[in-house]
Coordinates of C-alpha atoms in Angstrom, one line a residue:
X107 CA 49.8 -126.9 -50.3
X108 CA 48.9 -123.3 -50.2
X109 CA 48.7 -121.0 -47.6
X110 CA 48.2 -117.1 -46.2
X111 CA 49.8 -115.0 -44.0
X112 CA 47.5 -111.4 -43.1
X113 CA 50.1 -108.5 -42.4
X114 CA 49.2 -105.2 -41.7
X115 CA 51.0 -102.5 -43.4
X116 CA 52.1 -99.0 -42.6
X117 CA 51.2 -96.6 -44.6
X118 CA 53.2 -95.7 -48.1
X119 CA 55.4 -98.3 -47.9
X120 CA 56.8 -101.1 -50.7
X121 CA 57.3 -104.2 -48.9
X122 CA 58.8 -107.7 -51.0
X123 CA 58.5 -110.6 -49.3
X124 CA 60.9 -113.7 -49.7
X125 CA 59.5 -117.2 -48.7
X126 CA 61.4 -120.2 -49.5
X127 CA 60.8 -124.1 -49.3
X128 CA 63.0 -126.9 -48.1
X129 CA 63.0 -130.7 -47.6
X130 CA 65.6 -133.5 -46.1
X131 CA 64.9 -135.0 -49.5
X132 CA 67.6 -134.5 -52.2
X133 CA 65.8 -131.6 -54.9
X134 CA 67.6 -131.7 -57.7
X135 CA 66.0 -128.2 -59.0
X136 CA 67.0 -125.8 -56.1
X137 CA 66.7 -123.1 -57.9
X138 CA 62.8 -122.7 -58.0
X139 CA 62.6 -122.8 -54.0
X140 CA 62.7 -119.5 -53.4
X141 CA 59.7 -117.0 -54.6
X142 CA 60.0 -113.3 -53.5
X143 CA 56.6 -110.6 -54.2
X144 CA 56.7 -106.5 -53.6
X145 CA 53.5 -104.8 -52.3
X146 CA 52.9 -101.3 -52.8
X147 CA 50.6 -100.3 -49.4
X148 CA 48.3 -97.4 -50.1
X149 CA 46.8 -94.7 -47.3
X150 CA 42.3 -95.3 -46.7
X151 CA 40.4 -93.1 -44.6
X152 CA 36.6 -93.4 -44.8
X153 CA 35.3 -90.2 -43.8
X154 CA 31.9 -89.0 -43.2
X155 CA 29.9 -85.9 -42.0
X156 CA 26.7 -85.6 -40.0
X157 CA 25.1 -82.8 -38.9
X158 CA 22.1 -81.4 -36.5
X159 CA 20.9 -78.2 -34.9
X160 CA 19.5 -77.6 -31.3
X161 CA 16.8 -75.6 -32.4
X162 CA 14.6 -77.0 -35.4
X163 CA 11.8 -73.9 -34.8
X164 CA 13.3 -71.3 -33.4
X165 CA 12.1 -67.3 -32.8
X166 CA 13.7 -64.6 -35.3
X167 CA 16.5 -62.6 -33.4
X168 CA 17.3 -66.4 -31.4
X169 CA 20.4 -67.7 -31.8
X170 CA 21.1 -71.5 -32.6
X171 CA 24.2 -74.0 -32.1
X172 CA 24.2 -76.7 -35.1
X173 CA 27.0 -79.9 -34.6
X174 CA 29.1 -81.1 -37.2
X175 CA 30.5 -84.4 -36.4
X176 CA 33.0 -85.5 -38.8
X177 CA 33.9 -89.5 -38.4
X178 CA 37.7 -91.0 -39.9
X179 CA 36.1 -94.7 -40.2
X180 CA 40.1 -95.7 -40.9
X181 CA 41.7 -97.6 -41.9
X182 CA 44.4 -94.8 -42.0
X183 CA 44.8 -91.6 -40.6
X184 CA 43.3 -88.5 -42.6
X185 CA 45.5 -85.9 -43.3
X186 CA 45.5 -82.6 -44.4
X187 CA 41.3 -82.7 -43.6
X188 CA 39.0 -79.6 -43.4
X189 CA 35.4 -78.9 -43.8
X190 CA 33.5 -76.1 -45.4
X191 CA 30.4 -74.5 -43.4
X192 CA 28.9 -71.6 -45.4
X193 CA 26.1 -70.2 -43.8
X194 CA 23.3 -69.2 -45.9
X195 CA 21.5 -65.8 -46.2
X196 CA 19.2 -65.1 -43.3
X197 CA 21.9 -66.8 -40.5
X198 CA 24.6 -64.6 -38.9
X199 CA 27.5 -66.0 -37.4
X200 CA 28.1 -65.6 -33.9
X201 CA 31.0 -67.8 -32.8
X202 CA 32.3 -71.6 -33.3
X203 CA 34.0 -74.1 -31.0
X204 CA 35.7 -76.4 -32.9
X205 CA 37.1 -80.1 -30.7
X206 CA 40.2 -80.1 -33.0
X207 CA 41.4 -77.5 -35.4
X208 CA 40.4 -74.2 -36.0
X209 CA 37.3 -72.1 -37.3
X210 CA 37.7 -69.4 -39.8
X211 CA 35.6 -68.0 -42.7
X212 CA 33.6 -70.4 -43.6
X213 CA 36.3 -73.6 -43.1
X214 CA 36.9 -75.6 -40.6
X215 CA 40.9 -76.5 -40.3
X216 CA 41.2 -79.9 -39.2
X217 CA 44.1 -81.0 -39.9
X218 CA 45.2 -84.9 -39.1
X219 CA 42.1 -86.6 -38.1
X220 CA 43.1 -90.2 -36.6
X221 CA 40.9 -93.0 -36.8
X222 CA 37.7 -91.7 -34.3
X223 CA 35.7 -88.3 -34.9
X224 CA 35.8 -84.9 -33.7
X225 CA 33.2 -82.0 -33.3
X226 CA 32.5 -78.4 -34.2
X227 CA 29.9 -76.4 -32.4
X228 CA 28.6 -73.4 -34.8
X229 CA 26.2 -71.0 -33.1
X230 CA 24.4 -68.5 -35.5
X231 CA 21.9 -66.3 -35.1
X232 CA 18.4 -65.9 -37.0
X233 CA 17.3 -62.6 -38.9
X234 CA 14.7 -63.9 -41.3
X235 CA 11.8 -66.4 -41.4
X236 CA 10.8 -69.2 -42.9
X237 CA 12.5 -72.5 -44.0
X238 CA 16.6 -72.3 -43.7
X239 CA 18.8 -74.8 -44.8
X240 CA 22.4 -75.1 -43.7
X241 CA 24.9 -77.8 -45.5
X242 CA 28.2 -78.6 -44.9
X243 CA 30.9 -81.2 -46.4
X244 CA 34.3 -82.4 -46.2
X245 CA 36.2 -79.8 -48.5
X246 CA 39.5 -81.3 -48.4
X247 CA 41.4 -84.5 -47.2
X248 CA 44.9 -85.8 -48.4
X249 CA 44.2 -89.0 -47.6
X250 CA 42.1 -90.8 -50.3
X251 CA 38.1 -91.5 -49.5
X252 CA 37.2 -95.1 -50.7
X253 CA 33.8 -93.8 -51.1
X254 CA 33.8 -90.1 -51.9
X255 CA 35.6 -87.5 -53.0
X256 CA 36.2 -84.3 -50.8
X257 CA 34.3 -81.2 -52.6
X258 CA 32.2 -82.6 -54.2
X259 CA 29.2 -83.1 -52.0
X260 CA 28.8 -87.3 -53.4
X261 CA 28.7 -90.1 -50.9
X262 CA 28.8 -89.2 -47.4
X263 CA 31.2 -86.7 -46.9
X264 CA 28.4 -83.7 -47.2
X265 CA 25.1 -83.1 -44.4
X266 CA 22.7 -80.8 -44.4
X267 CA 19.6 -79.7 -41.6
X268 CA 16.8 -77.7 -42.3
X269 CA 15.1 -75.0 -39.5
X270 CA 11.7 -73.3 -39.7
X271 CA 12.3 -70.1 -38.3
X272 CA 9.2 -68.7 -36.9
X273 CA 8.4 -64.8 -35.8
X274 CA 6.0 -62.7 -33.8
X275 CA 3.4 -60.7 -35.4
X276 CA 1.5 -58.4 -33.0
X277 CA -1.3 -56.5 -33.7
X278 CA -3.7 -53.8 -32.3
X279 CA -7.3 -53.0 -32.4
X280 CA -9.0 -49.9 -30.5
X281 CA -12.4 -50.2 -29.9
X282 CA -15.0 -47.8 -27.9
X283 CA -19.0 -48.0 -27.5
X284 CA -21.2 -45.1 -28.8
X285 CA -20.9 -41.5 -29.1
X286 CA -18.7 -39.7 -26.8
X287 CA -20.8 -37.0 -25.2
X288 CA -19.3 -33.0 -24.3
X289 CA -18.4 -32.7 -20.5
X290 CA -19.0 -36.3 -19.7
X291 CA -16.2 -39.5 -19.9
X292 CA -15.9 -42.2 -22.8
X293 CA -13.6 -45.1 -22.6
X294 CA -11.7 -46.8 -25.3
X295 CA -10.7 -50.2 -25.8
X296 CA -6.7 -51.9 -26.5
X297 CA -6.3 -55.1 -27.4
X298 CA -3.0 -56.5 -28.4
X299 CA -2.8 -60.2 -30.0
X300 CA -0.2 -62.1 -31.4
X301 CA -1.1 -63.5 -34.9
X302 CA 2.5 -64.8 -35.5
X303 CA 3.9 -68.2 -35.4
X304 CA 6.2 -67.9 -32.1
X305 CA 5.8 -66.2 -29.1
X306 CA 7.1 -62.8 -28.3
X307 CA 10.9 -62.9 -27.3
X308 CA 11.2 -58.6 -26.3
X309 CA 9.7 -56.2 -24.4
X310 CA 6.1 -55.3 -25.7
X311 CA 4.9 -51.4 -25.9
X312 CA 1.8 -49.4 -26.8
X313 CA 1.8 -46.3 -27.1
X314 CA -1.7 -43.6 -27.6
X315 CA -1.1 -39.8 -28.5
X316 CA -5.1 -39.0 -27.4
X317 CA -6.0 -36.2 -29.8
X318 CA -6.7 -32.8 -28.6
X319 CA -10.1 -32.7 -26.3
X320 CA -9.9 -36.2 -25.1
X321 CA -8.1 -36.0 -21.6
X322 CA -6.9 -39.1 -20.2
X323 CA -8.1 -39.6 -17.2
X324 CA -7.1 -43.2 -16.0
X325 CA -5.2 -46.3 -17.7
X326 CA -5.6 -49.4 -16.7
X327 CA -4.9 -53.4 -17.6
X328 CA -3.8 -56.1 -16.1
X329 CA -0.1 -56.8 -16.1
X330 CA 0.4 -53.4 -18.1
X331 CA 2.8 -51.0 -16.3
X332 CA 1.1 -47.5 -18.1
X333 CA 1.9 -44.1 -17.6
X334 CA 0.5 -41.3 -19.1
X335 CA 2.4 -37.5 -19.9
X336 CA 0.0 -35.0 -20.9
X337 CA -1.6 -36.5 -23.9
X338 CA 0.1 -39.4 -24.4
X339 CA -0.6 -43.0 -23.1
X340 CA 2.5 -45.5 -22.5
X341 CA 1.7 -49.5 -21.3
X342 CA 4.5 -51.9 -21.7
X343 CA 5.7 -55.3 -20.5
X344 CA 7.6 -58.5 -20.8
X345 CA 6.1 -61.5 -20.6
X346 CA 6.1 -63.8 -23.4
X347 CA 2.4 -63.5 -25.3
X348 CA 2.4 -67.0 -27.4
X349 CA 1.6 -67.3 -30.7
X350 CA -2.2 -67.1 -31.1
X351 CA -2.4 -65.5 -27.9
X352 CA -4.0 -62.2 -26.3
X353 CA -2.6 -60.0 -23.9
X354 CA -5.2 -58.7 -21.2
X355 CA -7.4 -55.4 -22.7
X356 CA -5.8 -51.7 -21.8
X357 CA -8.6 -49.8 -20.8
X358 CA -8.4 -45.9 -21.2
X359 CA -10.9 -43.4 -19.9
X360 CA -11.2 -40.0 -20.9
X361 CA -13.2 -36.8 -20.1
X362 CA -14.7 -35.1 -23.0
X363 CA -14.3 -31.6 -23.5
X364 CA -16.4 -28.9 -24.1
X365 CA -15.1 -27.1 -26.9
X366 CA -14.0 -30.4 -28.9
X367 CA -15.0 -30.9 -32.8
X368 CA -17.6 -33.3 -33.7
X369 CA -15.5 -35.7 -34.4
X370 CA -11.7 -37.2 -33.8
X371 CA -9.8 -40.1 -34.6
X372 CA -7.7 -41.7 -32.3
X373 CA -4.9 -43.8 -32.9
X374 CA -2.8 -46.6 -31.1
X375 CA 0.5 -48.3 -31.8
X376 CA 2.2 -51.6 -30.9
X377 CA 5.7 -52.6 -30.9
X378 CA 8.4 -54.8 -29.7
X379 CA 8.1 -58.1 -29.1
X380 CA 10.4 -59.4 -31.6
X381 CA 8.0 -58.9 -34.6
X382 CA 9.1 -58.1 -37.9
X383 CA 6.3 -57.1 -39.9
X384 CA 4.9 -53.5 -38.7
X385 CA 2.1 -53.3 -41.0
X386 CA -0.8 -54.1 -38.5
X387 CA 0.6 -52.8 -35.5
X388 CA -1.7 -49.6 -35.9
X389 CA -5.5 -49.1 -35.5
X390 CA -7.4 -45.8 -35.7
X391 CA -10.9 -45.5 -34.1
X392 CA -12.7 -42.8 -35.1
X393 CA -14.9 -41.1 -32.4
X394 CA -18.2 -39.3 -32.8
X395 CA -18.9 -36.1 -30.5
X396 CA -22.5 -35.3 -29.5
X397 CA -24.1 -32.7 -26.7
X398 CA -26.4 -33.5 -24.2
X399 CA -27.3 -30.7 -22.2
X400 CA -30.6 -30.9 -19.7
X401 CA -32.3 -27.4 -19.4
X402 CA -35.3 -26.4 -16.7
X403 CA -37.0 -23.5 -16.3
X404 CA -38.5 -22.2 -13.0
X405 CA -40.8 -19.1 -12.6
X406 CA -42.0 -17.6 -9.1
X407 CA -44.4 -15.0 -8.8
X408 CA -45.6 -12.9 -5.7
X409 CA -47.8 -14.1 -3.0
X410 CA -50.5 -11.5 -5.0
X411 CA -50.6 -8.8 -7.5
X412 CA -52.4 -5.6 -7.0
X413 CA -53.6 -3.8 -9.1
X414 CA -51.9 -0.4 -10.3
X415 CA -49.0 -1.6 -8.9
X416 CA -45.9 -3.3 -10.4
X417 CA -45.5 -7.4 -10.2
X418 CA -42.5 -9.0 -10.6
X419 CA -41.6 -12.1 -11.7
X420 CA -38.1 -14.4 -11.0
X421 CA -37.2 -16.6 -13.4
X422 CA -34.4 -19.2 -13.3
X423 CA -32.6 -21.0 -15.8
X424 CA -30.2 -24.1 -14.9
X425 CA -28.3 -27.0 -16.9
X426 CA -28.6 -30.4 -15.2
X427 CA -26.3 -31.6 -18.4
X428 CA -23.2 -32.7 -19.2
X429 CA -22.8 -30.7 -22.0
X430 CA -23.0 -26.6 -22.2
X431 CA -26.1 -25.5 -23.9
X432 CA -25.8 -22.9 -26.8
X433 CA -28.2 -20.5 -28.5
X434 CA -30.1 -20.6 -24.9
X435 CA -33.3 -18.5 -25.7
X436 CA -35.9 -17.9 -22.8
X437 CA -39.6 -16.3 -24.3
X438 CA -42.2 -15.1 -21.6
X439 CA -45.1 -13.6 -23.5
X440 CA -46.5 -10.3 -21.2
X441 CA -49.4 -11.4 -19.4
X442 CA -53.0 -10.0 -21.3
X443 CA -53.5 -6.7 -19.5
X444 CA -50.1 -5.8 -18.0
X445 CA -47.6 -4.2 -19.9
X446 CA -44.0 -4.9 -19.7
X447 CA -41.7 -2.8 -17.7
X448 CA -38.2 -4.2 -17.8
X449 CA -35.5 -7.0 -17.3
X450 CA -33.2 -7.3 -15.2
X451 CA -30.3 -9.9 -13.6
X452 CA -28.7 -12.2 -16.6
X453 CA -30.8 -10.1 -19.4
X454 CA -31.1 -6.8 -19.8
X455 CA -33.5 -6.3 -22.7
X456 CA -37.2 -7.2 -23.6
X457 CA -37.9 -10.7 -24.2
X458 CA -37.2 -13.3 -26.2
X459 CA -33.9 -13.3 -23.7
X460 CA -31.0 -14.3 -25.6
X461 CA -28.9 -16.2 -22.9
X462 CA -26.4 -17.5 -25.0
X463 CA -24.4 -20.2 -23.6
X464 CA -25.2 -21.6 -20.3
X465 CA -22.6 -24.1 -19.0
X466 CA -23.1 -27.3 -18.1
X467 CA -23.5 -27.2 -13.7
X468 CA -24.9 -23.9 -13.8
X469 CA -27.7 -21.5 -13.9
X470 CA -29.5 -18.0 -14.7
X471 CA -31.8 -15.7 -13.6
X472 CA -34.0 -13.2 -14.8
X473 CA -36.3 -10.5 -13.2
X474 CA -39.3 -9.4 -15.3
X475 CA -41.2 -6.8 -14.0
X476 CA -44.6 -5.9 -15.3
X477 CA -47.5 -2.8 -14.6
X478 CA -50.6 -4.2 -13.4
X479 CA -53.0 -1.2 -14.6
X480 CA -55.3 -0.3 -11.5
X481 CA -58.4 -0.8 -13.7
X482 CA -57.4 -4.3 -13.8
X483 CA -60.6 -6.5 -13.0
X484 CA -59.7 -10.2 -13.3
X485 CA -59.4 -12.3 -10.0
X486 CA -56.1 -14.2 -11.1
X487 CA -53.4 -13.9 -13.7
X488 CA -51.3 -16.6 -15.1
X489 CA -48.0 -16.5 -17.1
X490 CA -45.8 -19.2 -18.5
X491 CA -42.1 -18.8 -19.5
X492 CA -40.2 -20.9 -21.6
X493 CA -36.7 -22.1 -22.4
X494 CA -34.9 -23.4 -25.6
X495 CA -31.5 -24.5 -27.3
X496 CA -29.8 -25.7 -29.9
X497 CA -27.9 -28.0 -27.9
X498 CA -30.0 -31.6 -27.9
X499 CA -32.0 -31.8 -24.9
X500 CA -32.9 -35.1 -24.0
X501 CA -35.4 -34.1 -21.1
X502 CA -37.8 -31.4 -22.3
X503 CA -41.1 -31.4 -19.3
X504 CA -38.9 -29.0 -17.9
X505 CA -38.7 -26.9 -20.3
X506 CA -41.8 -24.7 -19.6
X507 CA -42.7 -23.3 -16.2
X508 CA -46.4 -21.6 -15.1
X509 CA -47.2 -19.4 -12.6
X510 CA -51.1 -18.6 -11.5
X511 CA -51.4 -15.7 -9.1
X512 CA -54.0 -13.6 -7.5
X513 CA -55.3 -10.4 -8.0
X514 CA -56.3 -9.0 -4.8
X515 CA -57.6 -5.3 -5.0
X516 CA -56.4 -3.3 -2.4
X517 CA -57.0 0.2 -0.8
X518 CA -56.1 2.8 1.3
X519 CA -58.5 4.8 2.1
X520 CA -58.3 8.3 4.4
X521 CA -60.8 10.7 5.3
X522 CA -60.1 14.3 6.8
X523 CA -63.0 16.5 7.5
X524 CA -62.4 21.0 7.9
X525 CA -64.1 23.2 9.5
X526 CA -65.0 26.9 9.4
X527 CA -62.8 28.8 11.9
X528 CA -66.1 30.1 13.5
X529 CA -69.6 29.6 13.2
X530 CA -72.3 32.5 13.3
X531 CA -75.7 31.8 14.9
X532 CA -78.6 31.8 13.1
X533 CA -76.3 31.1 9.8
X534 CA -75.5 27.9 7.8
X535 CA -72.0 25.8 9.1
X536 CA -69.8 24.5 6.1
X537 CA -67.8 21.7 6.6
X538 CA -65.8 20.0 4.2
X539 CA -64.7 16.1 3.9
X540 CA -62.0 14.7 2.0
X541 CA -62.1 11.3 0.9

């Protein structure tokens, strides 16, 4: 008949066992009753290693918490147990909170791990992009591993888990529409997008140094705070813009100046956010300056013109533009038969009347005065006068301005009449009339 007995062992121990047989019955061979055995009991502990991370897609600059559970499937205790976490380039460590033992450089100091499992909690922070795969395994146990072998990453005594860190990538354009004109306002355009793979995780800024000429005159987008100091332009915030997103348009208006070039670039930055890469967070928009001015010409002349007397003439020059006009010439050919006397007011000298520059919102005047020669015999006289520049001049019907007048003869006549101081009778009386 055979039989078993199941014992449990302590650990490291050498056991011998003595069982021995017996009957009423006479056995003439006692000797062979008695059978003793020695067992040798040896320490197991099945441990194993799993691992996860909170945060599979996290932003650049975020931090993450990965949890190693480490499992002592018995039977034995595990002694002398630690685990190795190296974090790989691109993860800075921030701080641990190991369940049992202690976390230092890189290894985790367990120490006796009974039959169950403990936890560490790792957080680390992100500094690069991109794929990021963190392993660790069981570097040490003085208890023997039925399946593994501590160190050497086989069976199940090593985990790893993979992230996809993702980043912000802002970007700028600066747009306007036309030619900016001299003396009037042009507006320009901001646009901020986000052409990353996460969504902003900082404060966002944008920032415009205006070049010299263009003067800020208002900023304006929704759910920008903007200031603006002299030339520069400042519009920040903090609300997350997602990935693929666009923030609302910064719209900047400026007055031209009148003295500006003929052309300027302007410039705008981004930055902030969280972004890494700072190779598109610039745009330059160049700007083309033009002049517009609007010249008119208005001559008056007197009610009549008499002749071998003077007549004189008024004539006004204004700018309806936005722009100053330059090279301003006015030319008033002398009437046929009058000759010219002088000018005076805004030009001093014979015509053509070099005006020079007459700014924008303002006006000249000239007087012209001419001889009417008293032999003159025509019934009217009519004289244009006319004004030019080299600044453009969209609106030119007003550039010339006629005058007819009339030519009224006019006298004075007198008559006085003398007489002798006496007459004689009988003689001739001479009297004498003056016309």
């Amino acid at each position: 008949a055979t039989y078993s007995v199941p014992a449990n062992f302590d650990p490291a121990t050498s056991i011998t066992n003595i069982a021995t047989v017996s009957s009423p019955t006479a056995d003439p061979q006692p000797a062979n009753n008695s059978s003793s055995t020695t067992a040798n009991s040896n320490s197991s502990a099945d441990l194993s290693l799993s691992k996860t991370v909170d945060n599979p897609a996290p932003t650049v600059g975020q931090n993450v918490v990965y949890t190693i559970t480490l499992t002592n499937a018995g039977p034995s205790d595990a002694t002398g147990v630690a685990v190795s976490e190296q974090l790989p380039a691109g993860l800075t460590f921030v701080s641990s909170n190991p369940a049992t033992g202690e976390f230092n450089a890189g290894t985790w100091t367990v120490g006796t791990l009974p039959v169950g499992s403990t936890t560490l909690a790792l957080t680390a922070r992100v500094d690069v992009p991109g794929a990021l795969t963190n392993t660790a395994q069981i570097s040490a146990s003085s208890t023997p591993d039925p399946d593994s072998t501590p160190g050497d990453g086989s069976g199940d005594d090593a985990a790893s888990v993979s992230l996809n860190a993702q980043v912000p990538d802002l970007s700028i354009s600066k747009t306007h529409t036309g030619d900016f004109t001299r003396g009037s306002n042009g507006v320009y355009t901001l646009q901020v997008k986000n052409i990353g793979s996460s969504g902003t995780n900082d404060r966002v800024t944008v920032t415009d140094a205006l070049p010299v000429g263009l003067i800020p005159t208002s900023v304006a987008g929704t759910g920008w705070a903007c200031t603006v100091s002299g030339q520069n332009v400042e519009c920040s915030r903090s609300d997350v813009l997602a990935a693929s997103a666009t923030y609302p348009d910064i719209q900047i208006a400026v007055n031209v100046s009148q003295n500006i070039g003929n052309s300027v670039t302007n410039t705008a930055s981004v930055a902030g956010g969280g972004e890494l890469n700072t190779f598109n967070s610039s745009d330059s928009d160049p700007t083309t300056i033009v002049s517009s001015s609007d010249l008119s010409i208005v001559k008056t002349a007197p009610t009549s013109i008499v002749p071998g007397l003077t007549a004189i003439f008024t004539i006004k020059v204004s700018n309806a533009g936005s722009s100053d006009a330059k090279n301003v010439l006015v030319a008033d050919p002398t009437p046929a038969g009058l000759s010219f006397v002088a000018n005076t007011g805004d030009c001093g000298t014979a015509f053509d009347c070099d005006l020079n520059i007459v700014p924008a919102g303002t006006s000249r005047t000239i007087t012209a005065t001419y001889s009417v020669p008293a032999n003159y015999t025509g019934s009217s006289l009519t004289n244009a006068a006319t004004v030019s520049s080299s600044t453009p001049d969209p609106v030119t019907t007003n550039n010339t301005s006629t005058v007819t007048v009339a030519v009224v003869p006019s006298s004075d006549l007198g008559i006085v009449k003398t007489s002798p101081a006496s007459i004689t009778p009988g003689l001739d009386a001479e009297y004498t009339i003056t016309i």
